[in-house]
Coordinates of C-alpha atoms in Angstrom, one line a residue:
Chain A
X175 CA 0.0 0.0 0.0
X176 CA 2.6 2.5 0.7
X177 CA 4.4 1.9 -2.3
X178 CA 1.4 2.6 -4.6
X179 CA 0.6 6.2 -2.1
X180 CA 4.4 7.1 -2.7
X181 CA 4.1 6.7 -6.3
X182 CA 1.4 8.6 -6.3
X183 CA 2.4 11.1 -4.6
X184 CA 5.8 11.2 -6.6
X185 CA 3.8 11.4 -10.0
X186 CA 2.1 14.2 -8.4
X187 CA 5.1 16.4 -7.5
X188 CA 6.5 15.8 -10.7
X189 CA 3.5 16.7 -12.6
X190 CA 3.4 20.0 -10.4
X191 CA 7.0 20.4 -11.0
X192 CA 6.1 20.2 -14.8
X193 CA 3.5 23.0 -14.3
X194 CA 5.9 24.9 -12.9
X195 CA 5.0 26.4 -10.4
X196 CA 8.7 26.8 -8.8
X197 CA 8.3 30.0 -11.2
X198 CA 6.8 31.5 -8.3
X199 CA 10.2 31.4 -6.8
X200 CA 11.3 34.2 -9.4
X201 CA 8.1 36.3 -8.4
X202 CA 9.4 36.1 -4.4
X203 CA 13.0 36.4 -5.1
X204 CA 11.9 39.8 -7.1
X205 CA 9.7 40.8 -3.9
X206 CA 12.7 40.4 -1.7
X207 CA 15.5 41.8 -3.6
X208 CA 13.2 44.5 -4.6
X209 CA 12.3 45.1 -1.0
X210 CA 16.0 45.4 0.2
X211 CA 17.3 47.1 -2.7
X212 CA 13.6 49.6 -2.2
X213 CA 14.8 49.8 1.6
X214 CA 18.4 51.0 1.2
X215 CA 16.8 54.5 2.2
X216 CA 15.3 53.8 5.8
X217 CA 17.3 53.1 8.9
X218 CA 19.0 49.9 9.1
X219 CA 16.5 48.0 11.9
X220 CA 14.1 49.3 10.0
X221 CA 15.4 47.7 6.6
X222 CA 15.6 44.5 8.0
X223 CA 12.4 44.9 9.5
X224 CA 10.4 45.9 6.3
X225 CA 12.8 42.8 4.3
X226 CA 11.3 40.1 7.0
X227 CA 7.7 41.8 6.9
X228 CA 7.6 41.5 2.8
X229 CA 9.2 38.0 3.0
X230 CA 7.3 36.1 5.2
X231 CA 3.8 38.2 4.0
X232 CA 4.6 37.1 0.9
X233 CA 6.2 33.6 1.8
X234 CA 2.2 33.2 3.4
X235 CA 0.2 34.6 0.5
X236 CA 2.3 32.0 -2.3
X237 CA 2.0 28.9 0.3
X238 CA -1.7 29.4 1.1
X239 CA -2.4 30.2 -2.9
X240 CA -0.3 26.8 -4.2
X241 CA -2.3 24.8 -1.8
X242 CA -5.7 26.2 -2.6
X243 CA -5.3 25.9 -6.4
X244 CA -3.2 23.2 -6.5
X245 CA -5.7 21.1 -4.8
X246 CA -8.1 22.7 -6.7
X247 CA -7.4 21.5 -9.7
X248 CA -6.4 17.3 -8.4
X249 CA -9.7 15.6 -9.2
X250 CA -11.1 17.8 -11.8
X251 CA -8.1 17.3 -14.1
X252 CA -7.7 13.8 -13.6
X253 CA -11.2 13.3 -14.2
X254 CA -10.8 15.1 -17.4
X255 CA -7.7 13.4 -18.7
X256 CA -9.1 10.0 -17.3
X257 CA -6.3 9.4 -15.4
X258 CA -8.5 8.7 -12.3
X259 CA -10.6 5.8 -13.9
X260 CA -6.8 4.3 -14.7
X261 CA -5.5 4.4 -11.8
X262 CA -9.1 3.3 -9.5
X263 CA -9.5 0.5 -12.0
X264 CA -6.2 -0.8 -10.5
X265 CA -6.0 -2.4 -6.5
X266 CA -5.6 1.1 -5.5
X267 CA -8.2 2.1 -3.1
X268 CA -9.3 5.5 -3.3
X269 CA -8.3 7.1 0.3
X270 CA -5.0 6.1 -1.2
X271 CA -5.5 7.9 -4.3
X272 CA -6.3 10.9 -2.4
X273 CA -3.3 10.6 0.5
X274 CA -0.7 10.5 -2.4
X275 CA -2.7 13.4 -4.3
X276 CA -2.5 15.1 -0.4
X277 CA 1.0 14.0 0.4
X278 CA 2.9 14.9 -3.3
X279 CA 1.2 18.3 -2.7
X280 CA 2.4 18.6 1.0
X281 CA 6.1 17.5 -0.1
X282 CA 5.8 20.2 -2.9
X283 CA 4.7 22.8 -0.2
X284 CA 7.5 21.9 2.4
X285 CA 10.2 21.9 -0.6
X286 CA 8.7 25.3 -2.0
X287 CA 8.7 26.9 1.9
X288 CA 12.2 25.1 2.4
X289 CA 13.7 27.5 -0.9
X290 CA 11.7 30.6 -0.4
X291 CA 13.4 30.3 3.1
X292 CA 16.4 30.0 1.3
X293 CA 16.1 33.0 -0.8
X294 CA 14.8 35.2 1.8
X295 CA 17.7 34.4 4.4
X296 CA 20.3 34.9 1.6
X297 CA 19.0 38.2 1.2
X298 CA 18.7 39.1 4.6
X299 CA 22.3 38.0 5.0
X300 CA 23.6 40.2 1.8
X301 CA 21.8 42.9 3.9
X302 CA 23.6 42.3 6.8
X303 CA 27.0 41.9 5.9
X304 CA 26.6 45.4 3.7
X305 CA 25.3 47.0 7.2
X306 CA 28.1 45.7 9.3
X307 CA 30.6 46.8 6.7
X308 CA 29.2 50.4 6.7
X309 CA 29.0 50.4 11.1
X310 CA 33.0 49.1 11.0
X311 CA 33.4 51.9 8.9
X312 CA 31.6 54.5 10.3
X313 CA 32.6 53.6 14.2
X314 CA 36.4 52.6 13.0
X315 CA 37.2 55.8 15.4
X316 CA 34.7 55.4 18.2
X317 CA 35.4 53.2 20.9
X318 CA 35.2 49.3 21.5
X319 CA 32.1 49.0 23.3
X320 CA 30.0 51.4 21.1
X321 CA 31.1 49.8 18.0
X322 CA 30.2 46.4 20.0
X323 CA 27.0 47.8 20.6
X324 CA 26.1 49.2 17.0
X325 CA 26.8 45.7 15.5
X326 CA 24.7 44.0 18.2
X327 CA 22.2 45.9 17.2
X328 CA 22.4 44.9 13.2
X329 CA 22.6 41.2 14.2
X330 CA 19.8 41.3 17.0
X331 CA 17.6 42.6 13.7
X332 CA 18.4 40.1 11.7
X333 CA 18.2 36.6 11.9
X334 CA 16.7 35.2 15.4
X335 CA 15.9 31.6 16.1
X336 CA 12.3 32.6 16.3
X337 CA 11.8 32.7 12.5
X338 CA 12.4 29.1 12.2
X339 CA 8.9 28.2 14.4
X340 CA 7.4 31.2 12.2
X341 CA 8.0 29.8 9.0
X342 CA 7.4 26.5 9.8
X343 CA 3.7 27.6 11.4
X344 CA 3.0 29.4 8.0
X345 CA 4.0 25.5 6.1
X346 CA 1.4 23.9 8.5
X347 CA -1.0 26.6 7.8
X348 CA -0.5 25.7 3.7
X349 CA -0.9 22.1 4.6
X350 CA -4.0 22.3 6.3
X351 CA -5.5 24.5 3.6
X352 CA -4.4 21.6 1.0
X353 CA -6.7 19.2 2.8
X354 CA -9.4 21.6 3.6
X355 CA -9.2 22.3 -0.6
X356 CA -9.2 18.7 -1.1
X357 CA -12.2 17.7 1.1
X358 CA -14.5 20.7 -0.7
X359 CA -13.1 19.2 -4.0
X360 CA -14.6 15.6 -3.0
X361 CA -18.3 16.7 -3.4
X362 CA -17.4 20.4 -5.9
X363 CA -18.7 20.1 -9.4
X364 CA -16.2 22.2 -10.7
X365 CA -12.7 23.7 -10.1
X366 CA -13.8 27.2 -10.1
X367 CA -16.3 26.3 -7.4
X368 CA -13.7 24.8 -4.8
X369 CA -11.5 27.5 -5.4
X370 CA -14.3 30.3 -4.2
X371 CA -15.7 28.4 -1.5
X372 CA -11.3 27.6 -0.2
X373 CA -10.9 31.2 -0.5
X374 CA -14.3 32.3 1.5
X375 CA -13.1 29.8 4.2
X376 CA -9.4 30.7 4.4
X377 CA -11.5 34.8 5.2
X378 CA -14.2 33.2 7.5
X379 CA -11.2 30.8 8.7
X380 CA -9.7 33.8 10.2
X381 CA -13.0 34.8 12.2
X382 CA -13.7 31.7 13.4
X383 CA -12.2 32.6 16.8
X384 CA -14.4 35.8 17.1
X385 CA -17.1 34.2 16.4
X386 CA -16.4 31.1 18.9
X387 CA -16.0 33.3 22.0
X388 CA -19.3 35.3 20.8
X389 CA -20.9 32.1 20.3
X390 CA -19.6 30.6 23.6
X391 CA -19.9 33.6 25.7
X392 CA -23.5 33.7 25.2
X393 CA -23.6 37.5 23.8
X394 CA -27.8 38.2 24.1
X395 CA -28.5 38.6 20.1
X396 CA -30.6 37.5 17.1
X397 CA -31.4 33.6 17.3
X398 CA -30.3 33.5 13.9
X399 CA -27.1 35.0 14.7
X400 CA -26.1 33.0 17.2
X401 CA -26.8 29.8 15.2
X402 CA -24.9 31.8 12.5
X403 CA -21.8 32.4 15.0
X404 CA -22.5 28.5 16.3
X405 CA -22.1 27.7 12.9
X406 CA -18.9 29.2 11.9
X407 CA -17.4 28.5 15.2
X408 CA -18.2 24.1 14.8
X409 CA -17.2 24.1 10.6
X410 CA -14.9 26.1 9.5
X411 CA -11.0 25.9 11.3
X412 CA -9.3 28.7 13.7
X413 CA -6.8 29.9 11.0
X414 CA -5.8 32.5 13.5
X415 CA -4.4 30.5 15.3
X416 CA -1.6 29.7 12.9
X417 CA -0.7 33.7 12.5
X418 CA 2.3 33.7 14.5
X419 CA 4.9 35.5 12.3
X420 CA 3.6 38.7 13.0
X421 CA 4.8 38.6 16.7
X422 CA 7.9 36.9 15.6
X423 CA 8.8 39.5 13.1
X424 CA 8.5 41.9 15.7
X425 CA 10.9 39.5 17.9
X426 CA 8.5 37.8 20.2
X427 CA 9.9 34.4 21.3
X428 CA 7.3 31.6 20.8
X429 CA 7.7 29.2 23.7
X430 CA 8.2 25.4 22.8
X431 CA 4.7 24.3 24.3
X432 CA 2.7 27.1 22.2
X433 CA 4.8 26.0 18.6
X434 CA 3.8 22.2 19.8
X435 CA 0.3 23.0 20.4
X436 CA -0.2 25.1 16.9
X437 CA 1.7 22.1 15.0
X438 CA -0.2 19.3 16.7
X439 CA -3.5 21.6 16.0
X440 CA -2.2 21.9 12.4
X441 CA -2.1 18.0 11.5
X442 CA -4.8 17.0 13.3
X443 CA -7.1 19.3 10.9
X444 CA -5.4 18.0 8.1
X445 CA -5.9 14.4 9.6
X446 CA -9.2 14.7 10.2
X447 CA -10.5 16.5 6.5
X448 CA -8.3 14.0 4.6
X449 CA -10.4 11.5 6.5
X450 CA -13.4 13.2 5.9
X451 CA -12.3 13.8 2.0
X452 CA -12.0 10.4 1.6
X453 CA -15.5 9.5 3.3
X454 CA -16.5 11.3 0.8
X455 CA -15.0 10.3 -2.3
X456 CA -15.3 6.9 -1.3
X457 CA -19.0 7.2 -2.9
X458 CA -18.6 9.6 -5.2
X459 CA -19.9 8.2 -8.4
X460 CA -17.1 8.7 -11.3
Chain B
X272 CA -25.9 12.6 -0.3
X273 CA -26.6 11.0 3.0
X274 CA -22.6 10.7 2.7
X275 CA -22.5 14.4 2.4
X276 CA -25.1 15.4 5.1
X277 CA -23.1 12.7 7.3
X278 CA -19.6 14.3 6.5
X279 CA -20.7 17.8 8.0
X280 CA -22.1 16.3 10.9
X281 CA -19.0 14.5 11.6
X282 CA -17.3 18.1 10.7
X283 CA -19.6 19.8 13.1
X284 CA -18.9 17.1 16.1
X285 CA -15.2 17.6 15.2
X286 CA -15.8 21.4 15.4
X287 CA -17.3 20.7 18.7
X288 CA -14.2 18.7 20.5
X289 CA -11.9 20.9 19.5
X290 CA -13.8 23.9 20.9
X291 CA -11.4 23.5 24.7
X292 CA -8.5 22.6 22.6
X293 CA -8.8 26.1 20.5
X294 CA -9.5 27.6 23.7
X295 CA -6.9 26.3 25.8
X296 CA -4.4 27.8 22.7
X297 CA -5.3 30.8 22.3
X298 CA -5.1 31.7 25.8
X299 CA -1.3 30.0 26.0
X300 CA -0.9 32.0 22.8
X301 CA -1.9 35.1 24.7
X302 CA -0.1 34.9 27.7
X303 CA 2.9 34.1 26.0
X304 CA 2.6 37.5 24.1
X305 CA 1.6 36.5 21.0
X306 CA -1.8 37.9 18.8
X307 CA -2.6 40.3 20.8
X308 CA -3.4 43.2 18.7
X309 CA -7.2 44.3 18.6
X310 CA -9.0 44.8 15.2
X311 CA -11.6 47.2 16.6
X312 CA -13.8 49.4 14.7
X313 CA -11.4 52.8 14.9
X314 CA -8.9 50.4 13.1
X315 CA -11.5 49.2 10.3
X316 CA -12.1 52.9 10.6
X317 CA -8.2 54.0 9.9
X318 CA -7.4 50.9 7.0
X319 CA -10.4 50.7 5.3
X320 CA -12.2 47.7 4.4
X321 CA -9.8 46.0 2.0
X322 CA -7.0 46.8 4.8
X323 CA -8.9 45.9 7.7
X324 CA -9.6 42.2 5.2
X325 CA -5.7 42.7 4.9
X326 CA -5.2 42.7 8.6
X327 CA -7.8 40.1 9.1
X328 CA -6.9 37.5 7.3
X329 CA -3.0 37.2 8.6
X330 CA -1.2 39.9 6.7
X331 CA -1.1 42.0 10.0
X332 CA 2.6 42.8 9.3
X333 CA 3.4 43.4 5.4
X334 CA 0.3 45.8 5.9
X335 CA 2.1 47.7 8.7
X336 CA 5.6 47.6 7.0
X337 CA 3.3 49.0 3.9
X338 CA 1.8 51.8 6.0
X339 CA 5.5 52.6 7.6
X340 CA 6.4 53.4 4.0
X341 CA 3.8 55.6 3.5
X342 CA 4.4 57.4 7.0
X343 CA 8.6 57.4 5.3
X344 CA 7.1 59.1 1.9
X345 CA 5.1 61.6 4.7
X346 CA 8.0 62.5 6.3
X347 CA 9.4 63.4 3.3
X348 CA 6.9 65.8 2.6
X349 CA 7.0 67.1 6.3
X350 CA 3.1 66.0 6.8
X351 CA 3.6 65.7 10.8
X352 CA 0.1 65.2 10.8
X353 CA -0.4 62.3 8.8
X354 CA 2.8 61.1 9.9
X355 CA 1.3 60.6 13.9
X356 CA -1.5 59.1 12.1
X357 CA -0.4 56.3 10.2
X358 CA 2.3 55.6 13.2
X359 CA -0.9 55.2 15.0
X360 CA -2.1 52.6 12.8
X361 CA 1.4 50.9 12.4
X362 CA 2.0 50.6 16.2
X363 CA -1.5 49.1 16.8
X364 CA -1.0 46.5 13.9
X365 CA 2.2 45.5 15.5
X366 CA 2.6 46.5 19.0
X367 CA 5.5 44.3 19.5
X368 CA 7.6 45.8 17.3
X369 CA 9.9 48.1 19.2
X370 CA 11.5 49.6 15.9
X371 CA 8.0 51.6 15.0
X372 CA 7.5 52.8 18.6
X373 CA 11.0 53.8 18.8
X374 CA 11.0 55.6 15.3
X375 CA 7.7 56.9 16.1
X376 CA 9.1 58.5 19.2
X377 CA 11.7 59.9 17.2
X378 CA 10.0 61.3 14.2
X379 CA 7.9 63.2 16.4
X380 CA 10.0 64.4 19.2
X381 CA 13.3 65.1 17.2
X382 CA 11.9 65.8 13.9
X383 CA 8.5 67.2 13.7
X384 CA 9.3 69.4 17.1
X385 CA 12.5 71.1 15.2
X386 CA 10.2 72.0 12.2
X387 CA 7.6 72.8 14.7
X388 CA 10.1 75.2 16.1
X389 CA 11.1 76.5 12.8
X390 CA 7.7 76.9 11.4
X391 CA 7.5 79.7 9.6
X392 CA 4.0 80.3 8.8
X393 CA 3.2 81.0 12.4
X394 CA 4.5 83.9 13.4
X395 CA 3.5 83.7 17.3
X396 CA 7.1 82.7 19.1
X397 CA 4.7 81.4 21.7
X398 CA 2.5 79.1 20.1
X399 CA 6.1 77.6 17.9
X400 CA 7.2 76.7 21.2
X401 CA 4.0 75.3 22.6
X402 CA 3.5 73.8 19.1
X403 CA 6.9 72.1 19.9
X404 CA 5.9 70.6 23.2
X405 CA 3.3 69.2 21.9
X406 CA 5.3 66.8 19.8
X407 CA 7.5 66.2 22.3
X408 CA 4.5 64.9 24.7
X409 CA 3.5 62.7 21.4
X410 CA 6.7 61.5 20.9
X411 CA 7.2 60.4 24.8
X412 CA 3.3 59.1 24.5
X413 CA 4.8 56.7 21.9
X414 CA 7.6 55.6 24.3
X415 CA 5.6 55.2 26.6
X416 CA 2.6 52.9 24.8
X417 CA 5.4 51.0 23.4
X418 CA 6.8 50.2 27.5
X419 CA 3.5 49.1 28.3
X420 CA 3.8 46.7 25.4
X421 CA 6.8 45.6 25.6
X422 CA 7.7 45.6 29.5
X423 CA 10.6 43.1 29.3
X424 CA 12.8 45.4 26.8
X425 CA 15.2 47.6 28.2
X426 CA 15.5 49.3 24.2
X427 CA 12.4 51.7 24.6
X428 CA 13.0 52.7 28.1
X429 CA 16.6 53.5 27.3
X430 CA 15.1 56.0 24.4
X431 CA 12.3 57.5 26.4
X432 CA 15.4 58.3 29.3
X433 CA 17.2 59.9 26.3
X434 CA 13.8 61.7 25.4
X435 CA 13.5 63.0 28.4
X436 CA 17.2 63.8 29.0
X437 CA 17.5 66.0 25.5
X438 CA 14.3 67.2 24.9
X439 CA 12.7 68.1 28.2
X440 CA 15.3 68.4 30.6
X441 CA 13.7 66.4 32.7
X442 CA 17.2 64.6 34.5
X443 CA 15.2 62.7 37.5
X444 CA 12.1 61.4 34.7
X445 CA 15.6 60.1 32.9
X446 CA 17.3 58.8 35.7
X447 CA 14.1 56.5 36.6
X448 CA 14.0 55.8 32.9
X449 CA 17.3 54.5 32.4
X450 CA 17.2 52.6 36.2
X451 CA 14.4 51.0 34.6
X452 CA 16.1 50.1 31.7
X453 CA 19.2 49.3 33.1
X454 CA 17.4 46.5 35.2
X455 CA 16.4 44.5 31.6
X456 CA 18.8 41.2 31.6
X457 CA 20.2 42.1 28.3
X458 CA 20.6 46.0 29.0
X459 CA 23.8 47.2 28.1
X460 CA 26.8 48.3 30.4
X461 CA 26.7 51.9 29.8
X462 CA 22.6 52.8 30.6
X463 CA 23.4 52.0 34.7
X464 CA 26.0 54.7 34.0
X465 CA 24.0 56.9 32.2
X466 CA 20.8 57.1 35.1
X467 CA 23.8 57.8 37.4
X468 CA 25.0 61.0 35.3
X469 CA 21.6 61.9 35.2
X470 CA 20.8 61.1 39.0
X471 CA 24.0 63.7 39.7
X472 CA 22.4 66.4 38.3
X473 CA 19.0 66.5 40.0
X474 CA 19.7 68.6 43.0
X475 CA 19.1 66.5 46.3
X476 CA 19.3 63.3 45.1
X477 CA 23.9 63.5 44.8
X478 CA 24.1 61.3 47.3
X479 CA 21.5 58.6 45.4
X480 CA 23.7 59.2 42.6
X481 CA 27.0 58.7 44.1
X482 CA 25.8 55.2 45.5
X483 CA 25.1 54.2 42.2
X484 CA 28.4 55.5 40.4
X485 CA 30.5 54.2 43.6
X486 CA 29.0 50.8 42.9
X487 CA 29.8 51.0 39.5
X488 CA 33.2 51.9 39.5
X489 CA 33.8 49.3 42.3
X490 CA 33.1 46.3 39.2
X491 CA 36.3 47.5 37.9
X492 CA 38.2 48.9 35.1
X493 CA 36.0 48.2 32.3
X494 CA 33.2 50.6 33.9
X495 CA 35.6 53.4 35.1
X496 CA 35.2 55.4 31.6
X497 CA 36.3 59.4 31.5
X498 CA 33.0 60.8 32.2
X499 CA 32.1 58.2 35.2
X500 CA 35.3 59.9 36.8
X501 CA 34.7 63.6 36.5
X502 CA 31.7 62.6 37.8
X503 CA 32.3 60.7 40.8
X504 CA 35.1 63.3 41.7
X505 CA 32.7 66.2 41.4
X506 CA 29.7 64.4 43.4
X507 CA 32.8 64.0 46.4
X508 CA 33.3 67.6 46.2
X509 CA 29.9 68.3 46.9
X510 CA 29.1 65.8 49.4
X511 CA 32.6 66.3 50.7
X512 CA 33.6 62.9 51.0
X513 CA 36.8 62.3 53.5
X514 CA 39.8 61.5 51.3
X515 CA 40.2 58.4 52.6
X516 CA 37.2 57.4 50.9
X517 CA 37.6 59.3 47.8
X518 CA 38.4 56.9 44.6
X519 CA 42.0 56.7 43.5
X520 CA 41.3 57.7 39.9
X521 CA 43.1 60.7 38.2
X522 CA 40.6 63.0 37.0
X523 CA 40.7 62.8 32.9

């Protein structure tokens, strides 16, 4: 069983691969050298600041998007091309179908997050070494401990241990919306369709925890707003919950238990809608 | 469709166990610091809808490094006003971020109170100078949010002391600030030193200030800089300190 998932999850990073959708890459690296080239004007803190704020913004908006229409387009396609009846007229059952459709995608997003990383710490670091070159020069007369100081302060606003956990949280967060996109694709007529109601979800997604505490704390409204708020706060996930990097950014420590928590939160969503997908699929009539 | 109807059920009673789960991490999330801006409805008010979506929907911080560039553009045009405005905005998207509080603090107590100062459309002395003061109180207002924020950092209180020290002369507010600071873990060496210089010169309180420079310069060479010196030599003129107890220094 495994062997069939892997292959089909390795025929599905390769057909991504073939889409290329690694061109994205280009689009981010042009978002971050832009942004640190764009920057060269405002304090340094405040360069590496704005370098980290565009980079992991726009690390967040490329994940979530790949995952969403990525997914999107799994069973539709495959459908089309007739690759599906293929492959389920083989002994491959079709939760297995859909975990290596799932699991190419999640490799693709880890390997996608893993370079965008890349890029966006080489950048920083070209930053950083060009600041620290300008402070040796500028403090080469002042004394020791001020010039100690000055470059402490360059390296303290660059790379910190807390983006690791911040990135990682923002992979989780594309991961869980791959399986969220698959399970609406299960029962969607169309790709168009799955990629609307993904989207409306990834916005509601990020109320859900408004409208939970509402809901829960018994606020005296409408009975149809509170079945509403019920609603919302029961379907749809707590995507807030995975928006970490803002504090991080700003240089807030996450604390091992709170990144533990968030990534067990984060895979048991996608654990439970794969399951859930492939209730689903399991009677869909092909 | 049974399957369907059965599938959202099943979501909903997921939904429902992880109701204490959710809970229980968003208040760890909280109390370790983390996500705790508020979206309220004078934000909504101050992004606009597609910002406030912007903010909503996890781009919290590429929208306030967005807005700081506008506030950088505003500068450049000397709008004060707009500036204070959108470093409203940026500081309540990110709070934690002691770089817009501190340049916030700056922009308006350094820069907009010069050109306050030098305004030459008004031609009332008094009112330049009041005009002045006012940004001076906005630019200590920021400090000061961004303390309450960020208690554990020693960064902003070491820049409201210097606020306070250069701009309004007030030596004992900048002695408390920089004791403050210098109490921060990761503070450096030099802001102990610097509450004590500003400790000496608030009349009454030499003998505080002596204390606290004595102690320093008793860690060793590495704290007994130039100014600490002249310093500690002048505060045992004025308290007339027997020689005997006097530091062995040479005055620099």
């Amino acid at each position: 069983m495994f062997t069939r998932i892997s292959a089909i999850a390795r025929n599905t990073f390769t057909d991504l691969v073939r889409q290329k959708v690694f061109y994205i890459l280009l689009v981010f690296a042009l978002c971050a050298i832009g942004s640190s080239v764009f920057m060269a004007q405002l304090r340094v803190e405040a360069q590496f600041q704005m370098i980290k704020d565009v980079c992991l913004g726009a690390m967040s908006i490329f994940t979530s998007l790949l995952a969403i229409l990525a997914t999107a387009n799994f069973l539709p396609r495959d459908v089309e091309d007739r690759t599906i009846y293929t492959l389920l007229s083989k002994p491959v059952p079709r939760f297995a179908y859909l975990l290596g459709k799932l699991a190419g995608l999640i490799v693709l997003l880890f390997l996608f997050t893993v370079l965008m990383s890349l890029v966006f710490s080489t950048v920083l670091w070209l930053r950083e070494q060009a600041a620290l070159a300008q402070i040796r020069t500028e403090f080469s007369a002042a004394p020791a401990e001020e010039l100690q100081q000055a470059l402490k302060t360059v390296t303290d606003s660059t790379f910190n241990a807390n983006l690791v956990p911040g990135i990682l949280i923002i992979f989780i967060k594309s991961a869980l919306l791959a399986a969220l996109t698959l399970l609406i694709s299960t029962f969607a007529t169309s790709a168009l369709f799955t990629v609307m109601i993904a989207a409306a979800i990834y916005f509601i997604g990020h109320l859900q925890a408004t409208a939970r505490e509402a809901w829960l704390s018994g606020v005296d409204t409408q009975w149809w707003t509170r079945i509403l708020v019920a609603l919302i706060s029961l379907l749809f996930p707590d995507l807030q919950a995975f928006n970490l990097a803002d504090d991080m950014i700003a240089g807030a420590a996450i604390p091992w238990n709170v990144f533990l928590e968030t990534f067990a939160l984060g895979w048991t969503y996608v654990a439970v809608y794969f399951a859930l997908a492939a209730f689903v699929f399991s009677g869909r009539e092909l | 469709m049974t399957r369907k109807a059965l599938a959202i059920l099943l979501l909903a009673v997921f939904g429902a166990a992880m109701i204490p789960f959710q809970r229980n991490l968003d208040a760890t999330q909280k109390a370790a610091g983390l996500r705790q801006t508020t979206l309220d409805l004078d934000l909504r008010e101050r992004l606009g809808q597609m910002g406030f979506l912007a903010a909503l929907s996890g781009f919290r911080s590429p929208l306030a490094a967005y807005l700081w560039i506008e506030a950088h553009n505003a500068w450049e045009r000397t709008e004060w006003g707009r500036m204070a405005g959108l470093f409203d905005t940026v500081t309540t998207l990110q709070p934690r971020s002691l770089l817009y509080w501190d340049m916030a603090g700056w922009h308006m107590a350094w820069n907009a109170s010069v050109a306050a100062l030098d305004d030459k459309t008004q031609p009332s002395e008094a009112l330049r100078i009041r005009n002045q003061r006012q940004y001076f109180k906005l630019g200590r207002d920021y400090l000061e949010r961004g303390i309450k924020n960020n208690p554990d950092s020693y960064f902003l209180k070491e820049r409201l002391g210097i606020l306070l020290r250069d701009k309004l002369e007030d030596h004992g507010g900048a002695a408390g600030a920089f004791l403050q600071a210098s109490q921060s873990a990761d503070s450096p060496a030099y802001i102990a030193r610097f509450a004590g210089y500003e400790l000496a010169k608030c009349p009454g309180r030499e003998q505080e200030a002596y204390d606290l420079l004595t102690k320093l310069y008793d860690k060793g060479p590495e704290e007994r800089k130039p100014s600490l010196i002249s310093t500690l030599k002048e505060l045992e003129k004025k308290l007339d300190v027997p020689p005997q107890q006097r530091i062995n220094s040479p005055q620099p």
